[in-house]
Amino acid sequence: MIKTTGTRKPAHPTRRTVLKGTAAAAATGLLGSAMPRRASAATSMRYMCWEGYDKPSIIQPFEQAHDAEIAIDLITDSAGGFAKLAAGGYRDFDVVSSDSPWIARMGPADICEFIDDAEFADAYESFYPQFQAPFAPLQWEGKTTGLPTRWGWVGPTVNTKFDKLETWSSYAPCFDPAYRDKICVLDWGDWPIMPMALYAGINPYKELDEAELAEIRKVLRALFKNTRALVGDLSVAQKGLLDGSFRALIGGGTYCTSALRKDGHDYIQSIVPEPKDGLKQGIIWMEATGMLKGSDNPELAKDLVRHMVSPEVAVDLAWTEATCNLVPNSKAEDLFTAEQKNVLQMDYMWEAWDKSQFHDIAPNVDEMLAIFQEELAAAR
């Protein structure tokens, strides 16, 4: 998931870039700008993906099984990755793993090889019912643009040593004087904006009119009036959450919670507030994997997609250095340890799902981001 949803280039640190920047740069250096790592394989492929998908424990078994070498091109933001593909770069790649709205956009952009759901029936059968075909978020005109690979949710992240989860059954504490300067708003593009729009009773994933944008301005103004803590550095936000300086993080959710829980801080939890004004208050994000149009290796590209969603790879993909995330494969659940299930908050995942909107392209994201910056500047 990137961390921005519009067509603009990200103007601010996003949760992906914050978490991944150093690792991505290091990985890119090690891989030599996407040069093949094996020189003697029968087939060469190119794979555009987020850090984590390139783990040797995931890629090397596929290479060995198929006598192939895979050159990796790491994404640092989904919008930028999509722009590269749409500008003609799709001809240089076989497979891509990115945030689901951008995989879905490959359909109307005419740059993807559509997936035959019947051909991947065995993969779908291993998925939870929520992700089985036809899976609407990845459909375009009734055709499938990719398969889901990882997911999570965005809601308040709370340290239960300092606060009760029940307090966060809504975003109301963000505006309570008792929480003044105790709320950390993550400077991650549109991610902190979307929950505030939902709290204001506005669905940010539809076309908004001027009155609705004005309401979003009001709620952001009230938010900034109650907190001065806009933080782009995740480590700073996590430290403040751990020591009680912050009672909650807004705009992060499981993507940033999991690293703390993996380190033993399982009293840190990401939850989803109760529906308000008929609107669900959480946001489900998802990553997906699709095939590029015109691949020289279409059958091998299918094999790589199938490999990425297999139960064993799903577990490996869920558990990375930077972050840990849920996967759509139900058979993978049996392979997770009890500790991993606890870190991933698997006992809560379907409640979070039921209370959340599904993340998509927001038509007015540029206006909302501009409002965010204007109100932030005015608050300072």
Short mmCIF file of C-alpha atoms in Angstrom, two decimals:
data_model
loop_
_atom_site.label_atom_id
_atom_site.label_comp_id
_atom_site.label_asym_id
_atom_site.label_seq_id
_atom_site.Cartn_x
_atom_site.Cartn_y
_atom_site.Cartn_z
CA MET A 1 0.00 0.00 0.00
CA ILE A 2 1.31 3.31 -0.63
CA LYS A 3 0.68 5.64 1.24
CA THR A 4 -0.95 8.04 -1.12
CA THR A 5 -3.90 7.31 -3.32
CA GLY A 6 -4.07 10.06 -5.90
CA THR A 7 -2.33 10.64 -9.18
CA ARG A 8 0.10 13.13 -7.74
CA LYS A 9 3.63 12.32 -6.78
CA PRO A 10 3.90 12.09 -2.98
CA ALA A 11 4.81 15.45 -1.51
CA HIS A 12 5.34 14.17 2.01
CA PRO A 13 6.83 11.17 3.72
CA THR A 14 4.46 8.28 3.40
CA ARG A 15 4.30 5.33 5.69
CA ARG A 16 5.83 3.18 3.02
CA THR A 17 8.70 5.55 2.31
CA VAL A 18 9.33 6.11 6.00
CA LEU A 19 9.48 2.42 6.74
CA LYS A 20 11.14 1.28 3.60
CA GLY A 21 13.45 4.00 2.41
CA THR A 22 16.66 2.79 3.94
CA ALA A 23 15.96 -0.85 3.32
CA ALA A 24 14.94 -0.21 -0.27
CA ALA A 25 18.04 1.80 -1.00
CA ALA A 26 20.22 -0.88 0.50
CA ALA A 27 18.43 -3.62 -1.36
CA THR A 28 18.63 -1.77 -4.65
CA GLY A 29 22.34 -1.33 -4.14
CA LEU A 30 22.85 -4.98 -3.43
CA LEU A 31 20.87 -5.98 -6.46
CA GLY A 32 22.80 -3.69 -8.75
CA SER A 33 19.93 -1.68 -10.20
CA ALA A 34 17.77 -4.63 -10.99
CA MET A 35 20.42 -6.64 -12.75
CA PRO A 36 19.88 -10.41 -12.85
CA ARG A 37 21.38 -12.25 -9.92
CA ARG A 38 21.95 -15.49 -11.78
CA ALA A 39 23.79 -15.49 -15.07
CA SER A 40 23.32 -19.09 -16.13
CA ALA A 41 19.55 -19.57 -15.86
CA ALA A 42 17.56 -20.46 -18.95
CA THR A 43 15.06 -17.64 -18.55
CA SER A 44 15.25 -14.06 -17.32
CA MET A 45 12.31 -12.22 -15.78
CA ARG A 46 11.77 -8.75 -14.31
CA TYR A 47 9.65 -8.17 -11.25
CA MET A 48 8.55 -4.77 -9.88
CA CYS A 49 7.59 -5.02 -6.21
CA TRP A 50 7.74 -3.60 -2.72
CA GLU A 51 10.55 -4.52 -0.36
CA GLY A 52 9.68 -7.81 1.32
CA TYR A 53 8.46 -9.46 -1.87
CA ASP A 54 12.14 -9.68 -2.90
CA LYS A 55 13.23 -11.77 0.10
CA PRO A 56 15.74 -14.40 -1.03
CA SER A 57 13.71 -17.04 0.82
CA ILE A 58 10.80 -16.18 -1.50
CA ILE A 59 12.57 -15.53 -4.81
CA GLN A 60 15.36 -18.09 -4.84
CA PRO A 61 13.17 -21.22 -4.54
CA PHE A 62 11.17 -20.02 -7.55
CA GLU A 63 14.33 -19.35 -9.55
CA GLN A 64 15.72 -22.77 -8.74
CA ALA A 65 12.47 -24.59 -9.51
CA HIS A 66 12.03 -22.87 -12.87
CA ASP A 67 15.67 -22.39 -13.94
CA ALA A 68 14.97 -18.67 -14.07
CA GLU A 69 16.66 -15.52 -12.91
CA ILE A 70 14.53 -12.67 -11.61
CA ALA A 71 15.70 -9.06 -11.70
CA ILE A 72 14.01 -7.00 -9.01
CA ASP A 73 12.95 -3.37 -9.35
CA LEU A 74 11.84 -2.05 -5.95
CA ILE A 75 8.94 0.39 -5.71
CA THR A 76 9.26 3.34 -3.37
CA ASP A 77 5.72 4.64 -3.98
CA SER A 78 2.83 2.99 -5.78
CA ALA A 79 1.85 6.04 -7.83
CA GLY A 80 5.41 6.40 -9.11
CA GLY A 81 5.63 2.70 -9.93
CA PHE A 82 2.37 2.82 -11.84
CA ALA A 83 3.45 5.94 -13.74
CA LYS A 84 6.60 4.12 -14.83
CA LEU A 85 4.60 1.16 -16.12
CA ALA A 86 1.92 3.28 -17.79
CA ALA A 87 4.58 5.35 -19.59
CA GLY A 88 5.63 2.21 -21.46
CA GLY A 89 7.72 0.52 -18.80
CA TYR A 90 5.25 -2.34 -18.62
CA ARG A 91 7.03 -3.83 -21.64
CA ASP A 92 10.13 -4.29 -19.47
CA PHE A 93 8.43 -6.26 -16.70
CA ASP A 94 6.67 -9.58 -16.33
CA VAL A 95 5.03 -9.27 -12.91
CA VAL A 96 4.28 -6.45 -10.47
CA SER A 97 3.25 -6.38 -6.79
CA SER A 98 1.88 -3.06 -5.59
CA ASP A 99 -1.06 -1.49 -3.75
CA SER A 100 -4.34 -2.89 -4.98
CA PRO A 101 -5.84 0.35 -6.41
CA TRP A 102 -2.86 0.63 -8.73
CA ILE A 103 -3.02 -3.02 -9.77
CA ALA A 104 -6.73 -2.47 -10.58
CA ARG A 105 -5.81 0.61 -12.62
CA MET A 106 -3.69 -1.53 -14.93
CA GLY A 107 -6.94 -2.71 -16.51
CA PRO A 108 -8.19 0.63 -17.89
CA ALA A 109 -4.57 1.56 -18.68
CA ASP A 110 -4.37 -1.54 -20.91
CA ILE A 111 -1.03 -2.63 -19.48
CA CYS A 112 -1.95 -5.87 -17.70
CA GLU A 113 -2.53 -9.44 -18.72
CA PHE A 114 -5.89 -10.32 -17.20
CA ILE A 115 -6.05 -13.32 -14.93
CA ASP A 116 -8.36 -16.19 -15.78
CA ASP A 117 -10.08 -16.86 -12.47
CA ALA A 118 -10.87 -20.44 -13.52
CA GLU A 119 -7.20 -21.10 -14.21
CA PHE A 120 -6.36 -19.87 -10.69
CA ALA A 121 -9.26 -21.68 -9.04
CA ASP A 122 -6.89 -23.67 -6.83
CA ALA A 123 -5.34 -20.46 -5.54
CA TYR A 124 -8.73 -18.91 -4.81
CA GLU A 125 -9.80 -22.05 -2.97
CA SER A 126 -6.98 -21.48 -0.49
CA PHE A 127 -8.15 -17.89 0.18
CA TYR A 128 -10.53 -16.72 2.88
CA PRO A 129 -14.05 -16.28 1.47
CA GLN A 130 -13.62 -12.50 1.58
CA PHE A 131 -10.94 -12.70 -1.13
CA GLN A 132 -12.34 -15.35 -3.44
CA ALA A 133 -13.30 -14.78 -7.08
CA PRO A 134 -14.74 -12.61 -8.36
CA PHE A 135 -12.87 -10.27 -6.02
CA ALA A 136 -14.40 -6.85 -6.73
CA PRO A 137 -11.49 -4.56 -5.68
CA LEU A 138 -9.29 -6.10 -8.39
CA GLN A 139 -11.94 -6.33 -11.12
CA TRP A 140 -12.22 -4.07 -14.15
CA GLU A 141 -15.14 -4.57 -16.53
CA GLY A 142 -15.60 -8.07 -15.16
CA LYS A 143 -11.98 -9.03 -15.69
CA THR A 144 -9.38 -9.72 -13.00
CA THR A 145 -6.27 -7.54 -12.88
CA GLY A 146 -4.41 -9.37 -10.11
CA LEU A 147 -4.53 -11.52 -6.99
CA PRO A 148 -4.45 -10.16 -3.41
CA THR A 149 -1.23 -10.76 -1.48
CA ARG A 150 -1.14 -8.76 1.80
CA TRP A 151 -3.54 -6.61 3.77
CA GLY A 152 -4.22 -4.77 7.00
CA TRP A 153 -6.28 -1.93 8.41
CA VAL A 154 -5.91 1.72 9.38
CA GLY A 155 -7.45 2.83 12.66
CA PRO A 156 -6.25 4.33 15.97
CA THR A 157 -3.13 2.70 17.39
CA VAL A 158 -3.34 2.70 21.18
CA ASN A 159 -1.00 1.84 24.05
CA THR A 160 -3.29 -0.04 26.42
CA LYS A 161 -0.94 0.66 29.34
CA PHE A 162 -2.01 4.29 29.19
CA ASP A 163 -5.49 4.18 27.70
CA LYS A 164 -8.50 1.92 27.29
CA LEU A 165 -9.46 0.58 23.89
CA GLU A 166 -13.09 1.43 24.67
CA THR A 167 -12.13 5.10 24.67
CA TRP A 168 -11.34 4.75 20.99
CA SER A 169 -14.70 3.41 19.92
CA SER A 170 -14.74 6.68 17.96
CA TYR A 171 -12.23 9.33 16.93
CA ALA A 172 -13.81 11.74 19.44
CA PRO A 173 -10.69 11.82 21.72
CA CYS A 174 -8.82 13.51 18.85
CA PHE A 175 -10.93 16.58 19.61
CA ASP A 176 -11.20 16.26 23.38
CA PRO A 177 -9.26 18.92 25.36
CA ALA A 178 -8.26 16.16 27.79
CA TYR A 179 -6.13 14.71 24.95
CA ARG A 180 -4.64 18.04 23.88
CA ASP A 181 -1.17 17.45 22.37
CA LYS A 182 -1.44 13.75 23.20
CA ILE A 183 -2.51 12.68 19.73
CA CYS A 184 0.16 11.86 17.14
CA VAL A 185 -0.98 12.56 13.60
CA LEU A 186 1.29 10.70 11.19
CA ASP A 187 2.42 12.84 8.28
CA TRP A 188 1.75 10.08 5.77
CA GLY A 189 -0.02 11.77 2.90
CA ASP A 190 -3.72 11.00 2.77
CA TRP A 191 -3.75 8.24 5.42
CA PRO A 192 -4.49 10.51 8.42
CA ILE A 193 -7.01 12.48 6.33
CA MET A 194 -9.26 9.57 5.39
CA PRO A 195 -10.24 8.61 8.98
CA MET A 196 -11.03 12.24 9.80
CA ALA A 197 -13.25 12.49 6.71
CA LEU A 198 -15.10 9.35 7.77
CA TYR A 199 -15.54 10.78 11.28
CA ALA A 200 -17.01 13.91 9.68
CA GLY A 201 -19.60 11.69 7.97
CA ILE A 202 -18.04 11.94 4.52
CA ASN A 203 -16.96 9.04 2.33
CA PRO A 204 -13.62 10.24 0.90
CA TYR A 205 -13.63 7.54 -1.78
CA LYS A 206 -16.41 9.16 -3.80
CA GLU A 207 -16.47 12.42 -5.74
CA LEU A 208 -16.82 15.23 -3.20
CA ASP A 209 -18.57 18.58 -3.58
CA GLU A 210 -17.46 21.90 -2.11
CA ALA A 211 -19.63 21.51 0.98
CA GLU A 212 -18.08 18.13 1.77
CA LEU A 213 -14.56 19.48 1.28
CA ALA A 214 -15.46 22.33 3.62
CA GLU A 215 -16.51 19.82 6.26
CA ILE A 216 -13.20 18.01 5.90
CA ARG A 217 -11.46 21.35 6.38
CA LYS A 218 -13.40 21.92 9.60
CA VAL A 219 -12.54 18.54 11.08
CA LEU A 220 -8.85 18.90 10.21
CA ARG A 221 -8.83 22.41 11.69
CA ALA A 222 -10.27 21.02 14.91
CA LEU A 223 -7.74 18.18 14.90
CA PHE A 224 -4.77 20.52 14.53
CA LYS A 225 -6.19 22.82 17.20
CA ASN A 226 -6.05 19.91 19.65
CA THR A 227 -2.64 18.56 18.74
CA ARG A 228 0.67 19.91 17.57
CA ALA A 229 2.19 16.49 17.04
CA LEU A 230 2.42 15.94 13.30
CA VAL A 231 5.14 13.29 12.95
CA GLY A 232 6.68 11.89 9.79
CA ASP A 233 9.38 9.76 11.45
CA LEU A 234 7.81 6.48 12.48
CA SER A 235 10.47 5.76 15.09
CA VAL A 236 9.63 9.05 16.83
CA ALA A 237 5.93 8.20 16.76
CA GLN A 238 6.55 4.71 18.10
CA LYS A 239 8.78 6.00 20.91
CA GLY A 240 6.14 8.52 21.94
CA LEU A 241 3.49 5.83 21.93
CA LEU A 242 5.60 3.49 24.03
CA ASP A 243 6.51 6.06 26.70
CA GLY A 244 2.99 7.47 26.90
CA SER A 245 3.78 10.86 25.34
CA PHE A 246 1.15 9.96 22.75
CA ARG A 247 -2.08 8.25 23.67
CA ALA A 248 -2.78 7.23 20.06
CA LEU A 249 -1.36 7.34 16.55
CA ILE A 250 -3.69 8.44 13.75
CA GLY A 251 -3.08 7.37 10.16
CA GLY A 252 -0.93 4.28 10.66
CA GLY A 253 -2.79 1.20 11.85
CA THR A 254 -1.46 -2.33 11.61
CA TYR A 255 1.29 -1.41 9.18
CA CYS A 256 3.14 0.39 11.98
CA THR A 257 1.70 -1.53 14.94
CA SER A 258 3.06 -4.90 13.91
CA ALA A 259 6.72 -3.93 14.29
CA LEU A 260 6.14 -2.93 17.92
CA ARG A 261 4.11 -6.05 18.64
CA LYS A 262 6.82 -8.18 17.01
CA ASP A 263 9.30 -6.66 19.48
CA GLY A 264 7.17 -7.87 22.37
CA HIS A 265 4.97 -4.82 22.92
CA ASP A 266 1.71 -6.65 22.43
CA TYR A 267 -0.11 -4.08 24.56
CA ILE A 268 0.07 -1.84 21.48
CA GLN A 269 -3.05 -2.43 19.43
CA SER A 270 -4.62 -1.05 16.28
CA ILE A 271 -8.40 -1.08 16.38
CA VAL A 272 -11.30 0.27 14.36
CA PRO A 273 -13.90 2.65 15.85
CA GLU A 274 -17.60 1.86 15.66
CA PRO A 275 -19.54 2.99 12.54
CA LYS A 276 -20.69 6.62 12.72
CA ASP A 277 -23.41 8.37 10.71
CA GLY A 278 -23.81 5.21 8.66
CA LEU A 279 -20.14 5.15 7.69
CA LYS A 280 -17.59 2.52 8.63
CA GLN A 281 -14.64 4.20 10.34
CA GLY A 282 -11.66 1.99 9.46
CA ILE A 283 -9.81 1.52 6.17
CA ILE A 284 -8.72 -1.81 4.70
CA TRP A 285 -5.57 -1.55 2.59
CA MET A 286 -4.36 -4.36 0.38
CA GLU A 287 -1.46 -5.23 -1.90
CA ALA A 288 -1.85 -7.41 -4.98
CA THR A 289 0.20 -9.09 -7.68
CA GLY A 290 -0.53 -8.90 -11.41
CA MET A 291 1.01 -9.77 -14.77
CA LEU A 292 2.14 -7.22 -17.33
CA LYS A 293 0.90 -7.25 -20.89
CA GLY A 294 3.23 -8.57 -23.56
CA SER A 295 5.47 -10.62 -21.29
CA ASP A 296 7.97 -12.83 -23.10
CA ASN A 297 7.29 -15.42 -20.42
CA PRO A 298 3.51 -15.45 -19.90
CA GLU A 299 3.36 -18.96 -18.45
CA LEU A 300 6.26 -18.29 -16.10
CA ALA A 301 4.61 -15.02 -15.08
CA LYS A 302 1.51 -17.01 -14.11
CA ASP A 303 3.71 -19.39 -12.15
CA LEU A 304 5.29 -16.48 -10.27
CA VAL A 305 1.86 -15.04 -9.38
CA ARG A 306 0.77 -18.48 -8.18
CA HIS A 307 4.01 -18.77 -6.19
CA MET A 308 3.46 -15.41 -4.45
CA VAL A 309 0.00 -16.43 -3.17
CA SER A 310 0.92 -19.96 -2.06
CA PRO A 311 0.50 -20.67 1.67
CA GLU A 312 4.21 -21.08 2.41
CA VAL A 313 5.22 -17.89 0.59
CA ALA A 314 2.29 -16.03 2.15
CA VAL A 315 3.67 -16.75 5.63
CA ASP A 316 7.14 -15.59 4.57
CA LEU A 317 5.67 -12.47 2.97
CA ALA A 318 3.70 -11.66 6.09
CA TRP A 319 6.76 -11.68 8.33
CA THR A 320 9.44 -9.17 7.27
CA GLU A 321 11.97 -7.00 9.07
CA ALA A 322 10.17 -3.70 8.56
CA THR A 323 6.57 -4.73 9.09
CA CYS A 324 4.31 -7.76 9.51
CA ASN A 325 0.98 -8.02 7.74
CA LEU A 326 -1.97 -10.27 7.15
CA VAL A 327 -2.36 -12.41 4.02
CA PRO A 328 -5.50 -13.58 2.16
CA ASN A 329 -4.52 -17.26 2.23
CA SER A 330 -6.53 -19.17 4.83
CA LYS A 331 -4.24 -22.19 4.59
CA ALA A 332 -1.37 -19.97 5.69
CA GLU A 333 -3.13 -19.43 9.00
CA ASP A 334 -2.28 -23.00 10.03
CA LEU A 335 1.40 -22.31 9.32
CA PHE A 336 1.68 -19.23 11.54
CA THR A 337 2.94 -19.72 15.09
CA ALA A 338 0.82 -18.58 18.01
CA GLU A 339 3.25 -15.67 18.47
CA GLN A 340 2.85 -14.60 14.85
CA LYS A 341 -0.92 -14.77 15.08
CA ASN A 342 -0.81 -12.57 18.17
CA VAL A 343 1.48 -10.02 16.49
CA LEU A 344 -0.85 -9.90 13.49
CA GLN A 345 -3.93 -9.45 15.72
CA MET A 346 -5.59 -12.31 13.85
CA ASP A 347 -8.18 -12.67 16.60
CA TYR A 348 -9.43 -9.19 15.68
CA MET A 349 -8.97 -9.10 11.89
CA TRP A 350 -12.52 -9.90 10.80
CA GLU A 351 -14.04 -7.42 13.24
CA ALA A 352 -11.69 -4.81 11.75
CA TRP A 353 -12.71 -5.92 8.25
CA ASP A 354 -16.41 -5.65 8.99
CA LYS A 355 -16.03 -2.13 10.42
CA SER A 356 -13.87 -0.77 7.58
CA GLN A 357 -14.11 0.81 4.15
CA PHE A 358 -11.97 -0.75 1.43
CA HIS A 359 -9.15 1.55 0.33
CA ASP A 360 -9.44 2.83 -3.23
CA ILE A 361 -8.42 5.78 -5.36
CA ALA A 362 -9.93 8.94 -3.85
CA PRO A 363 -11.11 11.29 -6.63
CA ASN A 364 -10.49 14.43 -4.55
CA VAL A 365 -7.25 13.40 -2.88
CA ASP A 366 -5.34 16.40 -4.24
CA GLU A 367 -7.87 18.86 -2.80
CA MET A 368 -7.87 17.04 0.53
CA LEU A 369 -4.08 17.09 0.71
CA ALA A 370 -4.06 20.81 -0.07
CA ILE A 371 -6.60 21.45 2.69
CA PHE A 372 -4.50 19.37 5.08
CA GLN A 373 -1.43 21.52 4.42
CA GLU A 374 -3.34 24.80 4.55
CA GLU A 375 -4.91 23.99 7.90
CA LEU A 376 -1.62 22.69 9.27
CA ALA A 377 0.13 25.93 8.26
CA ALA A 378 -2.66 28.01 9.79
CA ALA A 379 -2.44 26.04 13.05
CA ARG A 380 1.28 26.73 13.32
#
